[in-house]
mmCIF file of C-alpha atoms in Angstrom:
data_model
loop_
_atom_site.group_PDB
_atom_site.id
_atom_site.type_symbol
_atom_site.label_atom_id
_atom_site.label_comp_id
_atom_site.label_asym_id
_atom_site.label_seq_id
_atom_site.Cartn_x
_atom_site.Cartn_y
_atom_site.Cartn_z
ATOM 1 C CA MET Z 249 0.093 -0.085 0.023
ATOM 2 C CA LYS Z 250 2.881 2.542 1.074
ATOM 3 C CA GLU Z 251 4.159 1.519 -2.518
ATOM 4 C CA GLU Z 252 1.522 2.433 -4.246
ATOM 5 C CA LEU Z 253 0.876 5.756 -2.611
ATOM 6 C CA ALA Z 254 4.189 6.413 -3.277
ATOM 7 C CA MET Z 255 3.732 6.127 -7.047
ATOM 8 C CA ILE Z 256 -0.025 8.644 -6.908
ATOM 9 C CA ASN Z 257 2.279 11.100 -4.989
ATOM 10 C CA LYS Z 258 5.453 10.830 -7.227
ATOM 11 C CA ASN Z 259 2.910 10.963 -10.323
ATOM 12 C CA GLY Z 260 1.299 14.299 -8.958
ATOM 13 C CA THR Z 261 -1.757 12.583 -9.462
ATOM 14 C CA TRP Z 262 -3.862 14.591 -6.531
ATOM 15 C CA GLU Z 263 -3.458 17.503 -4.038
ATOM 16 C CA ARG Z 264 -4.700 17.263 -0.496
ATOM 17 C CA THR Z 265 -7.290 20.329 -0.093
ATOM 18 C CA SER Z 266 -10.174 21.788 2.192
ATOM 19 C CA LYS Z 267 -13.609 19.650 1.324
ATOM 20 C CA PRO Z 268 -15.981 22.265 -0.884
ATOM 21 C CA LYS Z 269 -19.045 23.000 0.205
ATOM 22 C CA ASP Z 270 -20.851 22.193 -3.298
ATOM 23 C CA LYS Z 271 -18.642 19.066 -4.885
ATOM 24 C CA HIS Z 272 -19.618 15.807 -4.347
ATOM 25 C CA VAL Z 273 -16.366 13.708 -2.487
ATOM 26 C CA ILE Z 274 -16.003 10.010 -3.935
ATOM 27 C CA GLY Z 275 -14.553 7.611 -1.231
ATOM 28 C CA VAL Z 276 -12.158 5.091 -2.437
ATOM 29 C CA LYS Z 277 -11.143 1.560 -1.357
ATOM 30 C CA TRP Z 278 -8.228 -1.187 -1.210
ATOM 31 C CA VAL Z 279 -8.355 -3.359 -3.865
ATOM 32 C CA TYR Z 280 -6.062 -6.984 -3.232
ATOM 33 C CA LYS Z 281 -4.512 -9.011 -5.937
ATOM 34 C CA THR Z 282 -2.349 -11.253 -6.133
ATOM 35 C CA LYS Z 283 -0.266 -11.892 -9.454
ATOM 36 C CA LEU Z 284 0.516 -15.406 -10.382
ATOM 37 C CA ASN Z 285 3.425 -16.969 -12.445
ATOM 38 C CA PRO Z 286 2.298 -19.177 -15.853
ATOM 39 C CA ASP Z 287 2.829 -22.509 -13.349
ATOM 40 C CA GLY Z 288 0.103 -21.086 -10.808
ATOM 41 C CA SER Z 289 2.881 -20.028 -8.312
ATOM 42 C CA ILE Z 290 3.335 -16.628 -6.816
ATOM 43 C CA HIS Z 291 4.620 -13.654 -8.488
ATOM 44 C CA LYS Z 292 3.197 -10.933 -6.398
ATOM 45 C CA HIS Z 293 1.075 -8.790 -4.368
ATOM 46 C CA LYS Z 294 -0.304 -6.275 -4.909
ATOM 47 C CA ALA Z 295 -2.543 -3.751 -3.470
ATOM 48 C CA LYS Z 296 -4.326 -0.604 -5.534
ATOM 49 C CA LEU Z 297 -5.615 2.547 -4.482
ATOM 50 C CA VAL Z 298 -9.670 1.979 -6.211
ATOM 51 C CA VAL Z 299 -12.849 5.118 -6.362
ATOM 52 C CA LYS Z 300 -15.675 4.097 -5.645
ATOM 53 C CA GLY Z 301 -17.259 5.066 -9.013
ATOM 54 C CA TYR Z 302 -20.555 2.915 -8.831
ATOM 55 C CA SER Z 303 -20.821 6.920 -6.705
ATOM 56 C CA GLN Z 304 -19.791 9.218 -10.370
ATOM 57 C CA MET Z 305 -22.631 11.008 -10.645
ATOM 58 C CA ALA Z 306 -22.998 11.447 -14.871
ATOM 59 C CA GLY Z 307 -22.556 14.492 -16.045
ATOM 60 C CA VAL Z 308 -21.263 15.965 -13.199
ATOM 61 C CA ASP Z 309 -18.148 13.678 -12.684
ATOM 62 C CA TYR Z 310 -17.529 12.236 -15.875
ATOM 63 C CA GLY Z 311 -18.603 12.519 -19.245
ATOM 64 C CA ASP Z 312 -17.148 10.019 -21.834
ATOM 65 C CA THR Z 313 -15.878 6.538 -20.945
ATOM 66 C CA PHE Z 314 -15.548 4.347 -23.250
ATOM 67 C CA ALA Z 315 -12.227 2.387 -24.098
ATOM 68 C CA PRO Z 316 -11.418 -0.205 -26.824
ATOM 69 C CA VAL Z 317 -10.349 -3.381 -25.504
ATOM 70 C CA ALA Z 318 -8.790 -5.534 -28.123
ATOM 71 C CA ARG Z 319 -9.890 -8.636 -29.223
ATOM 72 C CA HIS Z 320 -8.726 -12.054 -28.934
ATOM 73 C CA GLU Z 321 -8.593 -12.705 -32.736
ATOM 74 C CA THR Z 322 -6.057 -10.304 -32.831
ATOM 75 C CA ILE Z 323 -3.917 -11.959 -30.209
ATOM 76 C CA ARG Z 324 -3.964 -14.823 -31.927
ATOM 77 C CA LEU Z 325 -3.241 -13.445 -35.276
ATOM 78 C CA ILE Z 326 -0.531 -11.814 -34.288
ATOM 79 C CA VAL Z 327 0.569 -14.911 -32.896
ATOM 80 C CA ALA Z 328 0.147 -16.830 -36.113
ATOM 81 C CA LEU Z 329 2.142 -14.344 -38.131
ATOM 82 C CA GLU Z 330 4.823 -13.918 -36.024
ATOM 83 C CA ALA Z 331 4.949 -17.261 -35.855
ATOM 84 C CA GLN Z 332 4.920 -17.331 -39.489
ATOM 85 C CA TYR Z 333 8.283 -14.987 -39.622
ATOM 86 C CA GLY Z 334 9.927 -16.350 -36.796
ATOM 87 C CA TRP Z 335 9.726 -12.954 -34.778
ATOM 88 C CA LYS Z 336 9.868 -13.524 -30.580
ATOM 89 C CA ILE Z 337 7.473 -11.252 -28.957
ATOM 90 C CA PHE Z 338 8.125 -9.453 -25.433
ATOM 91 C CA HIS Z 339 6.122 -7.868 -23.002
ATOM 92 C CA LEU Z 340 5.904 -4.486 -21.051
ATOM 93 C CA ASP Z 341 3.423 -3.974 -18.293
ATOM 94 C CA VAL Z 342 2.515 -0.540 -17.862
ATOM 95 C CA LYS Z 343 2.910 0.158 -13.410
ATOM 96 C CA SER Z 344 -0.214 2.300 -13.185
ATOM 97 C CA ALA Z 345 -1.317 2.885 -15.811
ATOM 98 C CA PHE Z 346 -4.578 4.847 -15.132
ATOM 99 C CA LEU Z 347 -2.537 7.719 -12.884
ATOM 100 C CA ASN Z 348 -0.582 8.958 -16.101
ATOM 101 C CA GLU Z 349 -3.806 11.176 -17.559
ATOM 102 C CA VAL Z 350 -4.530 14.130 -16.479
ATOM 103 C CA LEU Z 351 -8.106 14.678 -15.923
ATOM 104 C CA GLN Z 352 -11.080 17.526 -17.261
ATOM 105 C CA GLU Z 353 -12.688 16.953 -14.464
ATOM 106 C CA GLU Z 354 -12.931 18.522 -11.181
ATOM 107 C CA ILE Z 355 -13.032 15.421 -9.037
ATOM 108 C CA TYR Z 356 -12.571 14.985 -5.348
ATOM 109 C CA VAL Z 357 -11.839 11.746 -3.061
ATOM 110 C CA VAL Z 358 -11.741 11.020 0.749
ATOM 111 C CA GLN Z 359 -8.407 9.979 1.942
ATOM 112 C CA PRO Z 360 -7.302 6.375 2.055
ATOM 113 C CA ASP Z 361 -8.572 4.516 5.421
ATOM 114 C CA SER Z 362 -5.466 3.800 7.212
ATOM 115 C CA PHE Z 363 -3.265 6.838 5.833
ATOM 116 C CA ILE Z 364 -5.264 9.621 6.979
ATOM 117 C CA VAL Z 365 -2.670 13.032 8.011
ATOM 118 C CA VAL Z 366 -2.913 13.483 11.674
ATOM 119 C CA GLY Z 367 -4.100 16.952 11.767
ATOM 120 C CA HIS Z 368 -6.129 17.408 8.710
ATOM 121 C CA GLU Z 369 -8.639 14.326 8.602
ATOM 122 C CA GLU Z 370 -11.449 16.667 7.149
ATOM 123 C CA LYS Z 371 -9.220 17.661 4.008
ATOM 124 C CA VAL Z 372 -9.716 15.881 0.959
ATOM 125 C CA TYR Z 373 -7.943 15.048 -2.246
ATOM 126 C CA ARG Z 374 -8.509 16.681 -5.661
ATOM 127 C CA LEU Z 375 -7.439 14.464 -8.378
ATOM 128 C CA HIS Z 376 -5.472 15.938 -11.063
ATOM 129 C CA LYS Z 377 -5.020 12.474 -13.180
ATOM 130 C CA ALA Z 378 -7.110 9.607 -12.949
ATOM 131 C CA LEU Z 379 -7.559 6.485 -10.377
ATOM 132 C CA TYR Z 380 -8.249 2.843 -10.797
ATOM 133 C CA GLY Z 381 -12.075 2.856 -10.658
ATOM 134 C CA LEU Z 382 -12.955 6.218 -12.076
ATOM 135 C CA LYS Z 383 -15.487 5.398 -15.183
ATOM 136 C CA GLN Z 384 -13.421 7.389 -16.949
ATOM 137 C CA ALA Z 385 -10.369 6.385 -16.290
ATOM 138 C CA PRO Z 386 -9.957 3.816 -19.251
ATOM 139 C CA ARG Z 387 -10.458 6.443 -21.616
ATOM 140 C CA ALA Z 388 -7.939 8.715 -19.889
ATOM 141 C CA TRP Z 389 -5.256 6.310 -20.535
ATOM 142 C CA TYR Z 390 -5.995 5.013 -24.018
ATOM 143 C CA SER Z 391 -5.789 8.516 -25.157
ATOM 144 C CA ARG Z 392 -2.850 9.486 -23.390
ATOM 145 C CA ILE Z 393 -0.915 6.246 -24.794
ATOM 146 C CA ASP Z 394 -2.589 6.105 -28.317
ATOM 147 C CA SER Z 395 -1.208 10.254 -28.572
ATOM 148 C CA HIS Z 396 1.996 9.108 -27.259
ATOM 149 C CA PHE Z 397 2.466 6.029 -30.090
ATOM 150 C CA LEU Z 398 0.535 8.206 -32.884
ATOM 151 C CA GLN Z 399 3.188 11.221 -32.321
ATOM 152 C CA ILE Z 400 5.864 8.671 -32.739
ATOM 153 C CA ASN Z 401 4.776 8.056 -36.167
ATOM 154 C CA SER Z 402 3.307 4.366 -35.154
ATOM 155 C CA ARG Z 403 0.463 3.950 -37.695
ATOM 156 C CA ARG Z 404 -2.400 2.500 -35.998
ATOM 157 C CA SER Z 405 -4.852 -0.055 -37.065
ATOM 158 C CA GLN Z 406 -8.358 0.695 -38.659
ATOM 159 C CA ASN Z 407 -10.213 -2.357 -37.380
ATOM 160 C CA GLU Z 408 -8.542 -2.571 -33.850
ATOM 161 C CA PRO Z 409 -7.715 0.217 -32.604
ATOM 162 C CA THR Z 410 -5.312 -1.456 -30.302
ATOM 163 C CA LEU Z 411 -2.208 -2.421 -32.916
ATOM 164 C CA TYR Z 412 -0.056 -0.365 -33.514
ATOM 165 C CA VAL Z 413 2.772 -0.425 -36.524
ATOM 166 C CA LYS Z 414 5.712 1.693 -36.504
ATOM 167 C CA ASP Z 415 8.365 2.158 -39.395
ATOM 168 C CA CYS Z 416 11.134 2.165 -38.277
ATOM 169 C CA GLY Z 417 12.533 4.389 -41.734
ATOM 170 C CA ASN Z 418 15.390 1.362 -42.529
ATOM 171 C CA GLY Z 419 12.757 -1.593 -44.028
ATOM 172 C CA LYS Z 420 12.372 -2.975 -41.066
ATOM 173 C CA LYS Z 421 9.268 -2.427 -38.731
ATOM 174 C CA ILE Z 422 7.887 -2.735 -35.160
ATOM 175 C CA VAL Z 423 4.254 -4.009 -34.066
ATOM 176 C CA VAL Z 424 2.383 -3.393 -30.472
ATOM 177 C CA PHE Z 425 -0.237 -4.167 -29.464
ATOM 178 C CA LEU Z 426 -2.246 -2.789 -25.653
ATOM 179 C CA TYR Z 427 -4.046 -4.764 -24.046
ATOM 180 C CA VAL Z 428 -5.333 -1.855 -20.901
ATOM 181 C CA ASP Z 429 -2.083 -1.732 -19.540
ATOM 182 C CA ASP Z 430 -0.007 -4.727 -21.114
ATOM 183 C CA LEU Z 431 2.154 -4.281 -24.250
ATOM 184 C CA LEU Z 432 3.253 -6.838 -26.700
ATOM 185 C CA ILE Z 433 6.296 -5.400 -29.066
ATOM 186 C CA THR Z 434 7.679 -7.749 -31.913
ATOM 187 C CA SER Z 435 9.669 -6.768 -34.783
ATOM 188 C CA ASP Z 436 12.139 -7.943 -37.088
ATOM 189 C CA GLY Z 437 14.931 -6.190 -35.374
ATOM 190 C CA VAL Z 438 16.134 -7.002 -32.532
ATOM 191 C CA ASP Z 439 18.180 -3.624 -32.181
ATOM 192 C CA GLU Z 440 14.545 -1.535 -32.840
ATOM 193 C CA ILE Z 441 13.377 -3.290 -30.332
ATOM 194 C CA GLU Z 442 15.746 -2.371 -28.080
ATOM 195 C CA GLU Z 443 15.497 1.102 -28.761
ATOM 196 C CA PHE Z 444 11.287 1.605 -28.953
ATOM 197 C CA LYS Z 445 11.622 -0.336 -25.162
ATOM 198 C CA ASN Z 446 14.065 2.280 -23.990
ATOM 199 C CA SER Z 447 12.115 4.840 -25.134
ATOM 200 C CA MET Z 448 8.767 4.149 -23.630
ATOM 201 C CA LEU Z 449 10.941 4.067 -20.011
ATOM 202 C CA GLN Z 450 11.810 7.219 -20.418
ATOM 203 C CA VAL Z 451 7.831 8.415 -20.708
ATOM 204 C CA PHE Z 452 6.152 5.634 -18.669
ATOM 205 C CA GLU Z 453 7.187 3.667 -15.585
ATOM 206 C CA MET Z 454 7.568 0.204 -16.907
ATOM 207 C CA THR Z 455 8.225 -3.347 -16.324
ATOM 208 C CA TYR Z 456 10.259 -5.293 -19.233
ATOM 209 C CA LEU Z 457 9.018 -8.887 -18.434
ATOM 210 C CA GLY Z 458 10.677 -10.015 -21.224
ATOM 211 C CA VAL Z 459 10.007 -12.883 -23.811
ATOM 212 C CA MET Z 460 6.123 -13.356 -23.634
ATOM 213 C CA ARG Z 461 4.797 -16.044 -21.681
ATOM 214 C CA TYR Z 462 1.734 -15.745 -20.013
ATOM 215 C CA PHE Z 463 -0.799 -13.483 -20.855
ATOM 216 C CA LEU Z 464 -4.661 -13.283 -20.051
ATOM 217 C CA GLY Z 465 -4.708 -16.905 -18.806
ATOM 218 C CA MET Z 466 -2.831 -18.097 -21.831
ATOM 219 C CA GLU Z 467 0.304 -20.217 -21.973
ATOM 220 C CA VAL Z 468 2.589 -19.116 -24.561
ATOM 221 C CA HIS Z 469 5.854 -21.342 -25.529
ATOM 222 C CA GLN Z 470 7.734 -19.374 -27.907
ATOM 223 C CA ILE Z 471 10.405 -21.783 -29.798
ATOM 224 C CA ASP Z 472 12.244 -21.595 -32.804
ATOM 225 C CA ASP Z 473 9.962 -23.886 -34.575
ATOM 226 C CA GLY Z 474 6.361 -22.293 -34.081
ATOM 227 C CA ILE Z 475 4.351 -20.850 -31.045
ATOM 228 C CA PHE Z 476 1.854 -22.516 -29.058
ATOM 229 C CA LEU Z 477 -0.660 -21.263 -26.703
ATOM 230 C CA SER Z 478 -2.724 -23.376 -24.266
ATOM 231 C CA GLN Z 479 -4.685 -23.063 -20.828
ATOM 232 C CA LYS Z 480 -3.658 -25.790 -18.904
ATOM 233 C CA LYS Z 481 -3.517 -24.309 -15.908
ATOM 234 C CA TYR Z 482 -7.371 -22.731 -16.025
ATOM 235 C CA ALA Z 483 -8.069 -25.743 -17.638
ATOM 236 C CA ASN Z 484 -7.178 -28.039 -13.888
ATOM 237 C CA ASP Z 485 -8.303 -25.035 -11.756
ATOM 238 C CA LEU Z 486 -11.666 -25.892 -13.513
ATOM 239 C CA LEU Z 487 -11.893 -29.163 -12.963
ATOM 240 C CA LYS Z 488 -10.660 -28.191 -9.262
ATOM 241 C CA LYS Z 489 -13.798 -26.198 -8.817
ATOM 242 C CA PHE Z 490 -15.835 -28.818 -9.953
ATOM 243 C CA LYS Z 491 -14.905 -31.074 -8.182
ATOM 244 C CA LEU Z 492 -14.016 -33.714 -11.134
ATOM 245 C CA GLU Z 493 -9.935 -33.258 -10.856
ATOM 246 C CA ASN Z 494 -9.863 -37.420 -10.240
ATOM 247 C CA CYS Z 495 -12.373 -38.159 -12.996
ATOM 248 C CA ASN Z 496 -12.639 -40.268 -15.612
ATOM 249 C CA PRO Z 497 -12.052 -39.091 -19.595
ATOM 250 C CA VAL Z 498 -13.829 -39.303 -21.898
ATOM 251 C CA SER Z 499 -12.371 -38.898 -25.746
ATOM 252 C CA THR Z 500 -15.759 -37.106 -27.047
ATOM 253 C CA PRO Z 501 -16.787 -33.431 -25.592
ATOM 254 C CA LEU Z 502 -20.805 -34.485 -26.525
ATOM 255 C CA ALA Z 503 -22.404 -37.640 -26.634
ATOM 256 C CA VAL Z 504 -23.365 -38.367 -30.151
ATOM 257 C CA ASN Z 505 -27.138 -37.951 -31.197
ATOM 258 C CA GLU Z 506 -27.498 -36.474 -27.957
ATOM 259 C CA LYS Z 507 -30.525 -33.722 -28.780
ATOM 260 C CA LEU Z 508 -30.400 -31.129 -26.506
ATOM 261 C CA SER Z 509 -33.743 -29.259 -25.594
ATOM 262 C CA LYS Z 510 -35.139 -26.405 -23.220
ATOM 263 C CA ALA Z 511 -37.790 -28.910 -22.047
ATOM 264 C CA ASP Z 512 -35.278 -31.318 -21.430
ATOM 265 C CA GLY Z 513 -36.007 -32.670 -17.548
ATOM 266 C CA ASP Z 514 -38.186 -30.856 -14.373
ATOM 267 C CA ALA Z 515 -35.542 -31.184 -11.993
ATOM 268 C CA LYS Z 516 -33.550 -28.208 -12.163
ATOM 269 C CA ALA Z 517 -29.737 -26.714 -11.852
ATOM 270 C CA ASP Z 518 -28.324 -24.139 -9.464
ATOM 271 C CA VAL Z 519 -28.127 -21.444 -12.423
ATOM 272 C CA THR Z 520 -24.956 -19.836 -10.519
ATOM 273 C CA GLN Z 521 -23.065 -23.100 -11.238
ATOM 274 C CA TYR Z 522 -24.492 -23.720 -14.183
ATOM 275 C CA ARG Z 523 -23.354 -20.057 -15.593
ATOM 276 C CA SER Z 524 -20.376 -20.337 -13.776
ATOM 277 C CA LEU Z 525 -19.730 -23.424 -15.800
ATOM 278 C CA VAL Z 526 -20.300 -22.300 -18.971
ATOM 279 C CA GLY Z 527 -19.423 -19.162 -18.387
ATOM 280 C CA SER Z 528 -15.485 -20.765 -17.626
ATOM 281 C CA LEU Z 529 -15.740 -23.213 -20.871
ATOM 282 C CA LEU Z 530 -16.481 -20.257 -22.662
ATOM 283 C CA TYR Z 531 -13.321 -18.260 -21.910
ATOM 284 C CA LEU Z 532 -11.352 -21.754 -22.492
ATOM 285 C CA THR Z 533 -12.032 -21.052 -26.642
ATOM 286 C CA ALA Z 534 -9.566 -18.589 -26.444
ATOM 287 C CA THR Z 535 -7.036 -21.429 -27.181
ATOM 288 C CA ARG Z 536 -9.552 -24.521 -27.566
ATOM 289 C CA PRO Z 537 -12.071 -24.141 -30.784
ATOM 290 C CA ASP Z 538 -12.669 -27.772 -29.867
ATOM 291 C CA LEU Z 539 -15.152 -26.671 -27.230
ATOM 292 C CA MET Z 540 -16.826 -24.133 -29.016
ATOM 293 C CA PHE Z 541 -19.462 -26.128 -30.115
ATOM 294 C CA CYS Z 542 -20.363 -27.488 -26.657
ATOM 295 C CA SER Z 543 -19.950 -24.354 -24.973
ATOM 296 C CA SER Z 544 -22.257 -22.729 -27.329
ATOM 297 C CA LEU Z 545 -24.793 -24.943 -27.006
ATOM 298 C CA LEU Z 546 -24.638 -25.274 -23.372
ATOM 299 C CA SER Z 547 -25.288 -21.170 -23.083
ATOM 300 C CA ARG Z 548 -28.499 -21.220 -24.932
ATOM 301 C CA PHE Z 549 -29.885 -22.400 -21.454
ATOM 302 C CA MET Z 550 -28.592 -19.877 -19.173
ATOM 303 C CA HIS Z 551 -31.425 -19.148 -17.886
ATOM 304 C CA SER Z 552 -33.495 -22.210 -16.639
ATOM 305 C CA PRO Z 553 -30.561 -24.760 -16.945
ATOM 306 C CA SER Z 554 -32.323 -28.504 -15.220
ATOM 307 C CA LEU Z 555 -30.078 -31.058 -14.413
ATOM 308 C CA THR Z 556 -29.454 -32.593 -17.999
ATOM 309 C CA HIS Z 557 -27.492 -29.866 -19.273
ATOM 310 C CA PHE Z 558 -25.717 -29.671 -16.401
ATOM 311 C CA GLY Z 559 -24.818 -33.044 -16.487
ATOM 312 C CA VAL Z 560 -23.956 -32.461 -19.937
ATOM 313 C CA GLY Z 561 -21.806 -30.044 -19.121
ATOM 314 C CA LYS Z 562 -20.121 -32.143 -16.590
ATOM 315 C CA ARG Z 563 -19.662 -34.389 -19.454
ATOM 316 C CA VAL Z 564 -17.567 -32.143 -21.345
ATOM 317 C CA LEU Z 565 -15.467 -31.549 -17.915
ATOM 318 C CA ARG Z 566 -14.732 -34.729 -18.525
ATOM 319 C CA TYR Z 567 -13.475 -34.682 -21.782
ATOM 320 C CA LEU Z 568 -11.278 -31.488 -20.675
ATOM 321 C CA LYS Z 569 -9.220 -33.816 -18.169
ATOM 322 C CA GLY Z 570 -8.267 -35.828 -21.338
ATOM 323 C CA THR Z 571 -7.281 -33.047 -22.659
ATOM 324 C CA ALA Z 572 -6.354 -30.155 -20.691
ATOM 325 C CA ASP Z 573 -2.963 -29.768 -22.009
ATOM 326 C CA PHE Z 574 -4.348 -29.038 -25.250
ATOM 327 C CA GLY Z 575 -4.063 -25.665 -27.582
ATOM 328 C CA ILE Z 576 -2.806 -24.181 -30.600
ATOM 329 C CA TRP Z 577 0.332 -24.755 -32.238
ATOM 330 C CA TYR Z 578 1.389 -22.157 -34.649
ATOM 331 C CA SER Z 579 4.446 -23.040 -37.189
ATOM 332 C CA LYS Z 580 5.579 -21.695 -39.992
ATOM 333 C CA SER Z 581 4.018 -22.000 -43.041
ATOM 334 C CA ASP Z 582 2.912 -20.780 -46.771
ATOM 335 C CA GLY Z 583 1.618 -18.013 -45.338
ATOM 336 C CA LYS Z 584 -2.103 -18.564 -47.287
ATOM 337 C CA VAL Z 585 -5.336 -17.826 -45.716
ATOM 338 C CA GLU Z 586 -7.542 -20.490 -45.306
ATOM 339 C CA GLY Z 587 -11.580 -20.579 -44.648
ATOM 340 C CA PHE Z 588 -14.280 -23.788 -43.708
ATOM 341 C CA VAL Z 589 -17.633 -23.488 -43.330
ATOM 342 C CA ASP Z 590 -19.494 -26.109 -42.748
ATOM 343 C CA SER Z 591 -23.632 -26.626 -41.533
ATOM 344 C CA ASP Z 592 -26.141 -29.120 -40.116
ATOM 345 C CA TRP Z 593 -29.518 -29.189 -41.541
ATOM 346 C CA GLU Z 594 -32.333 -29.728 -39.401
ATOM 347 C CA THR Z 595 -30.015 -30.559 -36.653
ATOM 348 C CA THR Z 596 -30.337 -33.790 -34.098
ATOM 349 C CA LEU Z 597 -27.877 -31.645 -31.233
ATOM 350 C CA LEU Z 598 -30.673 -29.326 -30.990
ATOM 351 C CA ALA Z 599 -34.116 -28.236 -31.683
ATOM 352 C CA ALA Z 600 -33.442 -25.513 -34.342
ATOM 353 C CA PRO Z 601 -33.799 -25.257 -38.047
ATOM 354 C CA ALA Z 602 -29.888 -25.522 -38.851
ATOM 355 C CA LEU Z 603 -26.508 -24.631 -37.984
ATOM 356 C CA LEU Z 604 -23.562 -22.960 -38.974
ATOM 357 C CA ALA Z 605 -19.838 -23.204 -37.693
ATOM 358 C CA CYS Z 606 -17.211 -21.670 -40.043
ATOM 359 C CA ARG Z 607 -13.140 -21.128 -39.261
ATOM 360 C CA PHE Z 608 -10.323 -18.989 -40.224
ATOM 361 C CA SER Z 609 -6.517 -20.032 -40.261
ATOM 362 C CA LEU Z 610 -7.090 -20.856 -36.803
ATOM 363 C CA GLN Z 611 -7.329 -17.168 -35.651
ATOM 364 C CA ALA Z 612 -11.241 -17.022 -35.602
ATOM 365 C CA TRP Z 613 -13.844 -19.472 -35.616
ATOM 366 C CA ARG Z 614 -17.649 -18.801 -34.746
ATOM 367 C CA TYR Z 615 -21.376 -20.814 -33.783
ATOM 368 C CA SER Z 616 -24.170 -19.547 -34.659
ATOM 369 C CA LEU Z 617 -28.364 -20.845 -35.017
ATOM 370 C CA GLU Z 618 -29.495 -20.044 -38.379
ATOM 371 C CA ARG Z 619 -33.135 -18.556 -38.057
ATOM 372 C CA ARG Z 620 -34.405 -19.569 -40.523
ATOM 373 C CA LEU Z 621 -35.060 -23.137 -42.163
ATOM 374 C CA ALA Z 622 -32.387 -24.456 -44.480
ATOM 375 C CA GLY Z 623 -34.047 -25.197 -47.801
ATOM 376 C CA ALA Z 624 -30.769 -27.215 -48.506
#
């Protein structure tokens, strides 16, 4: 907590002042987080001072709040391209990212618990820069980092506003990917990576994490022949959560010719548990396209799941037990973009007219329910 407050003061985030009579003063609280290594061991403990943003008043404490967030498809596309070219992906973490941007609004917060200044108990802090928890904090941070990238002549992608490409002037390029306060950088030049990293460290307080090994719950293994993405730890944690870590595995996620409908059984499953299970399976589809269909199928019964639906979900977990180390392997290829589409007319798996599925070169996949009856 002392380290967090030191960073806030060093950054000029706030100024202690008398409590204004006609201004809304917002509360703050401490949030604690344990950051893990790819193997599940503890990397470090973190404490963040967070504004109680839910008490902010629209039009008074904040205006626009939108900030773009990158898609998993973009992450996989970058990984596929770097595997194709034989580049390495490096990881930078911005310290206290949301504390970097000057606020346009006049905002006051209370003094944090355990750090109230003796003799100034009645005073508050006026924020000059954003704090975590403010509704406009993500937008303020994105505006700051986006402006910086544009100032150094990086080009922002038109379709993915968190992806930037910088021409180094010597025929080499740097690709930068932003996910909130994490930066992934890659290039065809080692010197260019080092120069970019040092230039960023001059502007932002950052930690260089080296070659990317763990990102958004995905384990990343980079070798000369390619890049492997998996979520083995997450899969094993999911099995433990539902007490199936010692279950007998099955070879397929769904039973052959099993048909599901909303009328499957009168006995209802626990809605919270069912939704947690399906949500976790959907998260695993980031590196497991083989789970996309069954996860999407089960998500159709979120409103009122039966024990039958929950049983089908548990079968998927049994399949996961035997395939926890599965993932996506990206290797060097001819770079050809390929797409595959398949459909099931009057499917036997679901009471529905037809199903449609598509996949493009292992960066994007989709399953959908057709609303019209297919003619063929």
